Amino acid sequence: VPVLLFVAAPYIRRYVAGGRCKSTARLEGKVVIITGANTGIGKETARDLAQRGKVIIACRDIAKAEAAASEIQAETGNQQVIVKKLDLADTKSIREFAEKFLAEEKELHILINNAGVMLCPYSKTADGFEMHLGVNHLGHFLLTFLLLERLKQCAPARIVNVSSLAHHGGRIRFHDLHGEKCYNRGLAYCHSKLANVLFTRELARRLQGKFQRQAELNALHPGSVYSELVRHSFVMTWLWKIFSFFLKTPCEGAQTSIYCAVAEELDSVTGQYFSDCQPAYVSPRGRDDETAKKLWSVSCELLGIQWD
């Protein structure tokens, strides 16, 4: 058995790695924002895109973000890897980030909503939202709203929402969105990832015909990645270490994010869901247009915005 495993190991790793983005598209003169790009797949996405154009790393932890930016700058030779403060658990921070960005940068071509939390003990954001819903969905919902006009002005543009296969286990519990009646941190993560898929679907529908030039908006599952995302769970951290051989590396996990951001064949593809750089199956709840419309309305109400 050990010999068989040794022989099979390269093939197992190749299978686990999944699809790779083969696009060599350049991004000269273009600006990319990646949230949560100081670690994991966000950092690897930034590393790749920094070889193509200007990248803005939007993170809560400035020290980690500066370290990641310096590493990427040294590796790629691109000094246009810029750090900006963004805390998705605080709508004030999101608004401040957007205001400063719009004042300092005249263009935005790609927005990658990558940052996320997973398996958090019950807690709330600065605005009283359950943490998974607040960061993974509402934070990115507001950020996209605030930056959308700049994306429109710079179209063709792309918005990439990092969701998860976990959306299959989610449901939008409108009667208890913030988990005050019943909370399970695993399910809370699933619910927020379903919200990502529904947001992608509804925004794509609303944007049809609204851009003078093309704009694509897609969601994705990065795969099971060996990263810090499971840090809130001792059990998951332990399991991740044991089974790391069967998990994607952050670089492998970033491939579908990169693909959705730059692949030429997606120039007219929008409102879809990808995994391993190819279309993937969306759960029935993720295809429910009525739930998507209601979630949109409730999200606007919670954030105090009008987005028609």
mmCIF file of C-alpha atoms in Angstrom:
data_model
loop_
_atom_site.group_PDB
_atom_site.id
_atom_site.type_symbol
_atom_site.label_atom_id
_atom_site.label_comp_id
_atom_site.label_asym_id
_atom_site.label_seq_id
_atom_site.Cartn_x
_atom_site.Cartn_y
_atom_site.Cartn_z
ATOM 1 C CA VAL A 1 0.000 0.000 0.000
ATOM 2 C CA PRO A 2 2.731 2.594 0.832
ATOM 3 C CA VAL A 3 4.367 1.865 -2.554
ATOM 4 C CA LEU A 4 1.041 2.313 -4.368
ATOM 5 C CA LEU A 5 0.425 5.580 -2.563
ATOM 6 C CA PHE A 6 3.914 6.788 -3.453
ATOM 7 C CA VAL A 7 3.366 5.969 -7.128
ATOM 8 C CA ALA A 8 -0.116 7.470 -7.162
ATOM 9 C CA ALA A 9 0.799 10.621 -5.226
ATOM 10 C CA PRO A 10 1.633 12.836 -8.262
ATOM 11 C CA TYR A 11 -1.641 11.856 -9.956
ATOM 12 C CA ILE A 12 -3.642 12.493 -6.789
ATOM 13 C CA ARG A 13 -2.028 15.913 -6.412
ATOM 14 C CA ARG A 14 -2.735 16.747 -10.059
ATOM 15 C CA TYR A 15 -6.401 15.845 -9.573
ATOM 16 C CA VAL A 16 -6.672 17.824 -6.329
ATOM 17 C CA ALA A 17 -5.041 20.877 -7.933
ATOM 18 C CA GLY A 18 -7.943 21.195 -10.379
ATOM 19 C CA GLY A 19 -8.114 23.605 -13.292
ATOM 20 C CA ARG A 20 -5.599 26.337 -14.035
ATOM 21 C CA CYS A 21 -6.142 29.716 -15.616
ATOM 22 C CA LYS A 22 -4.214 29.655 -18.884
ATOM 23 C CA SER A 23 -4.981 33.204 -19.936
ATOM 24 C CA THR A 24 -1.996 35.450 -20.602
ATOM 25 C CA ALA A 25 -4.169 38.586 -20.735
ATOM 26 C CA ARG A 26 -2.351 41.760 -19.743
ATOM 27 C CA LEU A 27 -3.868 44.476 -17.570
ATOM 28 C CA GLU A 28 -1.683 47.453 -18.494
ATOM 29 C CA GLY A 29 -3.481 50.664 -17.645
ATOM 30 C CA LYS A 30 -6.106 48.777 -15.669
ATOM 31 C CA VAL A 31 -6.858 48.817 -11.938
ATOM 32 C CA VAL A 32 -7.871 45.820 -9.819
ATOM 33 C CA ILE A 33 -9.216 45.800 -6.264
ATOM 34 C CA ILE A 34 -8.960 42.548 -4.282
ATOM 35 C CA THR A 35 -10.456 42.380 -0.798
ATOM 36 C CA GLY A 36 -8.696 40.245 1.796
ATOM 37 C CA ALA A 37 -5.569 39.871 -0.314
ATOM 38 C CA ASN A 38 -3.057 39.715 2.528
ATOM 39 C CA THR A 39 -3.261 35.924 2.844
ATOM 40 C CA GLY A 40 -4.585 32.730 1.227
ATOM 41 C CA ILE A 41 -6.168 32.734 -2.199
ATOM 42 C CA GLY A 42 -6.574 36.514 -2.127
ATOM 43 C CA LYS A 43 -2.824 36.974 -1.823
ATOM 44 C CA GLU A 44 -2.160 34.470 -4.604
ATOM 45 C CA THR A 45 -4.725 36.199 -6.813
ATOM 46 C CA ALA A 46 -2.937 39.495 -6.167
ATOM 47 C CA ARG A 47 0.433 37.871 -6.911
ATOM 48 C CA ASP A 48 -0.767 36.702 -10.317
ATOM 49 C CA LEU A 49 -2.598 39.890 -11.291
ATOM 50 C CA ALA A 50 0.349 42.045 -10.189
ATOM 51 C CA GLN A 51 2.277 40.453 -13.059
ATOM 52 C CA ARG A 52 -0.384 41.878 -15.382
ATOM 53 C CA GLY A 53 -1.280 45.323 -13.998
ATOM 54 C CA LYS A 54 -2.039 47.569 -11.018
ATOM 55 C CA VAL A 55 -3.463 45.865 -7.921
ATOM 56 C CA ILE A 56 -5.007 47.404 -4.824
ATOM 57 C CA ILE A 57 -4.998 45.166 -1.767
ATOM 58 C CA ALA A 58 -7.961 46.125 0.442
ATOM 59 C CA CYS A 59 -7.552 44.675 3.947
ATOM 60 C CA ARG A 60 -8.404 45.162 7.596
ATOM 61 C CA ASP A 61 -4.931 44.217 8.861
ATOM 62 C CA ILE A 62 -2.635 46.863 7.369
ATOM 63 C CA ALA A 63 0.578 45.313 8.742
ATOM 64 C CA LYS A 64 -0.119 41.943 7.097
ATOM 65 C CA ALA A 65 -1.261 43.679 3.915
ATOM 66 C CA GLU A 66 1.936 45.771 3.724
ATOM 67 C CA ALA A 67 4.046 42.636 4.208
ATOM 68 C CA ALA A 68 2.122 40.845 1.434
ATOM 69 C CA ALA A 69 2.410 43.857 -0.887
ATOM 70 C CA SER A 70 6.173 44.139 -0.305
ATOM 71 C CA GLU A 71 6.619 40.444 -1.048
ATOM 72 C CA ILE A 72 4.584 40.694 -4.253
ATOM 73 C CA GLN A 73 6.382 43.869 -5.344
ATOM 74 C CA ALA A 74 9.776 42.217 -4.864
ATOM 75 C CA GLU A 75 8.716 39.086 -6.728
ATOM 76 C CA THR A 76 6.953 40.759 -9.676
ATOM 77 C CA GLY A 77 8.920 43.995 -9.929
ATOM 78 C CA ASN A 78 5.593 45.825 -9.995
ATOM 79 C CA GLN A 79 5.532 48.730 -7.554
ATOM 80 C CA GLN A 80 1.883 49.346 -8.358
ATOM 81 C CA VAL A 81 0.728 46.980 -5.601
ATOM 82 C CA ILE A 82 -1.005 49.342 -3.189
ATOM 83 C CA VAL A 83 -2.488 48.741 0.253
ATOM 84 C CA LYS A 84 -5.672 50.449 1.409
ATOM 85 C CA LYS A 85 -7.544 50.013 4.688
ATOM 86 C CA LEU A 86 -10.889 48.192 4.478
ATOM 87 C CA ASP A 87 -12.811 46.521 7.300
ATOM 88 C CA LEU A 88 -15.817 44.725 5.847
ATOM 89 C CA ALA A 89 -17.268 44.305 9.336
ATOM 90 C CA ASP A 90 -17.822 48.065 9.579
ATOM 91 C CA THR A 91 -19.903 49.991 7.037
ATOM 92 C CA LYS A 92 -18.171 53.213 8.085
ATOM 93 C CA SER A 93 -14.823 51.723 7.037
ATOM 94 C CA ILE A 94 -16.315 50.514 3.744
ATOM 95 C CA ARG A 95 -17.655 53.976 2.961
ATOM 96 C CA GLU A 96 -14.347 55.616 3.903
ATOM 97 C CA PHE A 97 -12.444 53.172 1.691
ATOM 98 C CA ALA A 98 -14.735 53.851 -1.279
ATOM 99 C CA GLU A 99 -14.598 57.626 -0.775
ATOM 100 C CA LYS A 100 -10.791 57.668 -0.661
ATOM 101 C CA PHE A 101 -10.467 55.275 -3.580
ATOM 102 C CA LEU A 102 -12.786 57.313 -5.788
ATOM 103 C CA ALA A 103 -10.894 60.488 -4.906
ATOM 104 C CA GLU A 104 -7.448 59.000 -5.556
ATOM 105 C CA GLU A 105 -8.065 56.607 -8.445
ATOM 106 C CA LYS A 106 -9.805 57.593 -11.645
ATOM 107 C CA GLU A 107 -10.280 54.070 -12.969
ATOM 108 C CA LEU A 108 -11.466 50.653 -11.803
ATOM 109 C CA HIS A 109 -11.761 47.687 -14.128
ATOM 110 C CA ILE A 110 -11.898 44.600 -11.898
ATOM 111 C CA LEU A 111 -13.385 44.179 -8.413
ATOM 112 C CA ILE A 112 -12.695 40.846 -6.715
ATOM 113 C CA ASN A 113 -14.844 40.362 -3.610
ATOM 114 C CA ASN A 114 -12.602 37.746 -2.037
ATOM 115 C CA ALA A 115 -12.400 38.432 1.715
ATOM 116 C CA GLY A 116 -14.401 36.239 4.034
ATOM 117 C CA VAL A 117 -14.838 34.741 7.474
ATOM 118 C CA MET A 118 -15.686 31.135 8.270
ATOM 119 C CA LEU A 119 -16.862 29.212 11.342
ATOM 120 C CA CYS A 120 -16.827 32.250 13.641
ATOM 121 C CA PRO A 121 -18.259 31.900 17.140
ATOM 122 C CA TYR A 122 -21.427 33.966 17.335
ATOM 123 C CA SER A 123 -20.592 37.648 16.998
ATOM 124 C CA LYS A 124 -21.841 40.752 15.258
ATOM 125 C CA THR A 125 -20.291 43.416 13.065
ATOM 126 C CA ALA A 126 -20.033 47.073 14.106
ATOM 127 C CA ASP A 127 -23.489 47.590 12.586
ATOM 128 C CA GLY A 128 -25.148 44.668 14.377
ATOM 129 C CA PHE A 129 -25.111 42.157 11.511
ATOM 130 C CA GLU A 130 -24.284 38.490 12.173
ATOM 131 C CA MET A 131 -20.577 38.246 11.321
ATOM 132 C CA HIS A 132 -20.749 35.785 8.374
ATOM 133 C CA LEU A 133 -23.656 37.590 6.731
ATOM 134 C CA GLY A 134 -22.174 40.996 7.516
ATOM 135 C CA VAL A 135 -18.683 40.395 6.143
ATOM 136 C CA ASN A 136 -19.224 37.808 3.415
ATOM 137 C CA HIS A 137 -22.399 39.279 1.940
ATOM 138 C CA LEU A 138 -23.460 42.702 3.205
ATOM 139 C CA GLY A 139 -19.941 44.159 3.286
ATOM 140 C CA HIS A 140 -19.279 43.221 -0.321
ATOM 141 C CA PHE A 141 -22.806 44.214 -1.335
ATOM 142 C CA LEU A 142 -22.187 47.741 -0.028
ATOM 143 C CA LEU A 143 -18.666 47.933 -1.479
ATOM 144 C CA THR A 144 -19.934 46.935 -4.923
ATOM 145 C CA PHE A 145 -22.745 49.475 -4.694
ATOM 146 C CA LEU A 146 -20.313 52.275 -3.863
ATOM 147 C CA LEU A 147 -17.872 51.394 -6.666
ATOM 148 C CA LEU A 148 -20.308 50.388 -9.403
ATOM 149 C CA GLU A 149 -20.468 53.768 -11.153
ATOM 150 C CA ARG A 150 -16.680 53.830 -11.521
ATOM 151 C CA LEU A 151 -16.791 50.297 -12.945
ATOM 152 C CA LYS A 152 -19.476 51.424 -15.390
ATOM 153 C CA GLN A 153 -17.342 54.364 -16.497
ATOM 154 C CA CYS A 154 -14.390 52.049 -17.138
ATOM 155 C CA ALA A 155 -16.265 49.186 -18.805
ATOM 156 C CA PRO A 156 -15.506 46.601 -20.044
ATOM 157 C CA ALA A 157 -15.297 45.680 -16.373
ATOM 158 C CA ARG A 158 -15.591 42.599 -14.202
ATOM 159 C CA ILE A 159 -16.888 41.811 -10.741
ATOM 160 C CA VAL A 160 -15.832 38.498 -9.213
ATOM 161 C CA ASN A 161 -17.578 37.137 -6.115
ATOM 162 C CA VAL A 162 -15.786 34.343 -4.273
ATOM 163 C CA SER A 163 -18.525 32.016 -3.013
ATOM 164 C CA SER A 164 -18.225 28.323 -2.150
ATOM 165 C CA LEU A 165 -19.567 24.843 -2.754
ATOM 166 C CA ALA A 166 -20.938 25.351 0.765
ATOM 167 C CA HIS A 167 -23.758 27.416 -0.768
ATOM 168 C CA HIS A 168 -25.479 24.067 -1.394
ATOM 169 C CA GLY A 169 -26.040 23.791 2.360
ATOM 170 C CA GLY A 170 -27.317 27.316 2.779
ATOM 171 C CA ARG A 171 -30.715 28.951 2.912
ATOM 172 C CA ILE A 172 -31.730 32.561 3.417
ATOM 173 C CA ARG A 173 -33.538 32.610 6.758
ATOM 174 C CA PHE A 174 -35.339 35.937 6.442
ATOM 175 C CA HIS A 175 -37.088 35.366 9.782
ATOM 176 C CA ASP A 176 -33.709 35.119 11.560
ATOM 177 C CA LEU A 177 -31.054 36.632 9.294
ATOM 178 C CA HIS A 178 -28.725 37.476 12.174
ATOM 179 C CA GLY A 179 -28.968 34.117 13.925
ATOM 180 C CA GLU A 180 -30.400 35.553 17.112
ATOM 181 C CA LYS A 181 -32.968 32.745 17.497
ATOM 182 C CA CYS A 182 -30.828 29.859 16.292
ATOM 183 C CA TYR A 183 -27.124 29.885 15.397
ATOM 184 C CA ASN A 184 -24.825 27.265 13.932
ATOM 185 C CA ARG A 185 -21.517 28.649 12.719
ATOM 186 C CA GLY A 186 -21.110 26.067 9.967
ATOM 187 C CA LEU A 187 -24.576 26.778 8.590
ATOM 188 C CA ALA A 188 -24.064 30.533 9.004
ATOM 189 C CA TYR A 189 -21.119 30.256 6.622
ATOM 190 C CA CYS A 190 -23.225 28.252 4.147
ATOM 191 C CA HIS A 191 -26.011 30.850 4.307
ATOM 192 C CA SER A 192 -23.578 33.677 3.545
ATOM 193 C CA LYS A 193 -22.083 31.806 0.581
ATOM 194 C CA LEU A 194 -25.584 31.235 -0.821
ATOM 195 C CA ALA A 195 -26.125 34.985 -0.451
ATOM 196 C CA ASN A 196 -23.021 35.527 -2.616
ATOM 197 C CA VAL A 197 -24.512 33.382 -5.386
ATOM 198 C CA LEU A 198 -27.922 35.084 -5.191
ATOM 199 C CA PHE A 199 -26.332 38.547 -5.166
ATOM 200 C CA THR A 200 -24.336 37.649 -8.276
ATOM 201 C CA ARG A 201 -27.441 36.384 -10.040
ATOM 202 C CA GLU A 202 -29.599 39.392 -9.187
ATOM 203 C CA LEU A 203 -26.972 42.044 -9.919
ATOM 204 C CA ALA A 204 -26.191 40.418 -13.280
ATOM 205 C CA ARG A 205 -29.899 40.544 -14.112
ATOM 206 C CA ARG A 206 -30.151 44.193 -13.120
ATOM 207 C CA LEU A 207 -27.043 45.183 -15.077
ATOM 208 C CA GLN A 208 -28.166 43.695 -18.378
ATOM 209 C CA GLY A 209 -28.199 46.503 -20.912
ATOM 210 C CA LYS A 210 -27.077 49.093 -18.332
ATOM 211 C CA PHE A 211 -23.444 49.311 -19.490
ATOM 212 C CA GLN A 212 -22.540 50.999 -22.779
ATOM 213 C CA ARG A 213 -19.804 48.407 -23.058
ATOM 214 C CA GLN A 214 -19.462 44.947 -21.614
ATOM 215 C CA ALA A 215 -19.490 44.086 -17.927
ATOM 216 C CA GLU A 216 -19.269 40.612 -16.484
ATOM 217 C CA LEU A 217 -20.250 39.521 -13.004
ATOM 218 C CA ASN A 218 -19.623 35.935 -11.916
ATOM 219 C CA ALA A 219 -19.301 33.865 -8.734
ATOM 220 C CA LEU A 220 -17.027 30.929 -8.039
ATOM 221 C CA HIS A 221 -16.030 28.083 -5.759
ATOM 222 C CA PRO A 222 -12.244 28.120 -5.187
ATOM 223 C CA GLY A 223 -12.104 24.528 -3.980
ATOM 224 C CA SER A 224 -11.096 23.144 -0.595
ATOM 225 C CA VAL A 225 -7.984 25.180 0.107
ATOM 226 C CA TYR A 226 -5.339 24.817 2.814
ATOM 227 C CA SER A 227 -5.530 28.336 4.233
ATOM 228 C CA GLU A 228 -6.195 30.351 7.394
ATOM 229 C CA LEU A 229 -9.931 30.503 6.715
ATOM 230 C CA VAL A 230 -10.670 27.683 9.170
ATOM 231 C CA ARG A 231 -8.687 29.322 12.003
ATOM 232 C CA HIS A 232 -11.809 29.798 14.155
ATOM 233 C CA SER A 233 -12.324 26.030 14.433
ATOM 234 C CA PHE A 234 -9.768 23.881 16.282
ATOM 235 C CA VAL A 235 -11.249 20.709 14.797
ATOM 236 C CA MET A 236 -11.183 22.011 11.217
ATOM 237 C CA THR A 237 -7.646 23.359 11.661
ATOM 238 C CA TRP A 238 -6.543 19.933 12.907
ATOM 239 C CA LEU A 239 -8.300 18.116 10.037
ATOM 240 C CA TRP A 240 -6.892 20.561 7.481
ATOM 241 C CA LYS A 241 -3.351 19.770 8.674
ATOM 242 C CA ILE A 242 -3.922 16.010 8.565
ATOM 243 C CA PHE A 243 -5.474 16.032 5.110
ATOM 244 C CA SER A 244 -3.437 18.881 3.616
ATOM 245 C CA PHE A 245 -2.176 16.567 0.863
ATOM 246 C CA PHE A 246 -5.749 16.351 -0.427
ATOM 247 C CA LEU A 247 -6.378 20.091 -0.281
ATOM 248 C CA LYS A 248 -5.532 22.749 -2.823
ATOM 249 C CA THR A 249 -2.681 25.118 -2.123
ATOM 250 C CA PRO A 250 -3.673 28.804 -2.026
ATOM 251 C CA CYS A 251 -2.119 29.215 -5.481
ATOM 252 C CA GLU A 252 -4.252 26.376 -6.851
ATOM 253 C CA GLY A 253 -7.310 27.765 -5.079
ATOM 254 C CA ALA A 254 -6.775 31.186 -6.676
ATOM 255 C CA GLN A 255 -6.937 29.895 -10.246
ATOM 256 C CA THR A 256 -10.697 30.250 -10.712
ATOM 257 C CA SER A 257 -10.662 33.774 -9.258
ATOM 258 C CA ILE A 258 -7.930 34.705 -11.738
ATOM 259 C CA TYR A 259 -9.833 32.972 -14.536
ATOM 260 C CA CYS A 260 -13.031 34.900 -13.822
ATOM 261 C CA ALA A 261 -11.041 38.147 -13.683
ATOM 262 C CA VAL A 262 -9.072 37.888 -16.929
ATOM 263 C CA ALA A 263 -10.104 34.983 -19.197
ATOM 264 C CA GLU A 264 -10.971 36.287 -22.668
ATOM 265 C CA GLU A 265 -13.611 33.610 -23.222
ATOM 266 C CA LEU A 266 -15.709 35.138 -20.430
ATOM 267 C CA ASP A 267 -16.074 38.472 -22.239
ATOM 268 C CA SER A 268 -19.806 37.917 -22.715
ATOM 269 C CA VAL A 269 -20.500 35.565 -19.797
ATOM 270 C CA THR A 270 -22.273 36.981 -16.745
ATOM 271 C CA GLY A 271 -24.333 35.812 -13.784
ATOM 272 C CA GLN A 272 -22.698 32.384 -13.781
ATOM 273 C CA TYR A 273 -20.938 30.195 -11.222
ATOM 274 C CA PHE A 274 -17.559 28.525 -11.790
ATOM 275 C CA SER A 275 -15.303 25.930 -10.204
ATOM 276 C CA ASP A 276 -11.934 24.687 -11.486
ATOM 277 C CA CYS A 277 -12.076 27.298 -14.259
ATOM 278 C CA GLN A 278 -15.263 25.906 -15.766
ATOM 279 C CA PRO A 279 -19.028 26.304 -15.236
ATOM 280 C CA ALA A 280 -20.323 24.480 -12.166
ATOM 281 C CA TYR A 281 -23.675 23.339 -10.827
ATOM 282 C CA VAL A 282 -25.653 25.841 -8.745
ATOM 283 C CA SER A 283 -28.044 24.598 -6.066
ATOM 284 C CA PRO A 284 -31.797 25.085 -6.637
ATOM 285 C CA ARG A 285 -31.813 27.705 -3.853
ATOM 286 C CA GLY A 286 -29.022 29.514 -5.675
ATOM 287 C CA ARG A 287 -31.257 29.728 -8.762
ATOM 288 C CA ASP A 288 -34.323 31.054 -6.940
ATOM 289 C CA ASP A 289 -34.996 34.464 -8.493
ATOM 290 C CA GLU A 290 -37.672 35.410 -5.967
ATOM 291 C CA THR A 291 -35.319 34.795 -3.057
ATOM 292 C CA ALA A 292 -32.593 36.747 -4.882
ATOM 293 C CA LYS A 293 -34.919 39.737 -5.331
ATOM 294 C CA LYS A 294 -36.062 39.623 -1.707
ATOM 295 C CA LEU A 295 -32.477 39.327 -0.441
ATOM 296 C CA TRP A 296 -31.556 42.357 -2.559
ATOM 297 C CA SER A 297 -34.391 44.399 -1.041
ATOM 298 C CA VAL A 298 -33.600 43.325 2.527
ATOM 299 C CA SER A 299 -29.872 43.992 2.029
ATOM 300 C CA CYS A 300 -30.581 47.527 0.813
ATOM 301 C CA GLU A 301 -32.853 48.105 3.802
ATOM 302 C CA LEU A 302 -30.263 46.845 6.287
ATOM 303 C CA LEU A 303 -27.554 49.023 4.734
ATOM 304 C CA GLY A 304 -29.769 52.073 4.352
ATOM 305 C CA ILE A 305 -29.198 52.418 0.609
ATOM 306 C CA GLN A 306 -31.366 52.704 -2.485
ATOM 307 C CA TRP A 307 -30.075 50.565 -5.332
ATOM 308 C CA ASP A 308 -32.548 50.315 -8.200
#
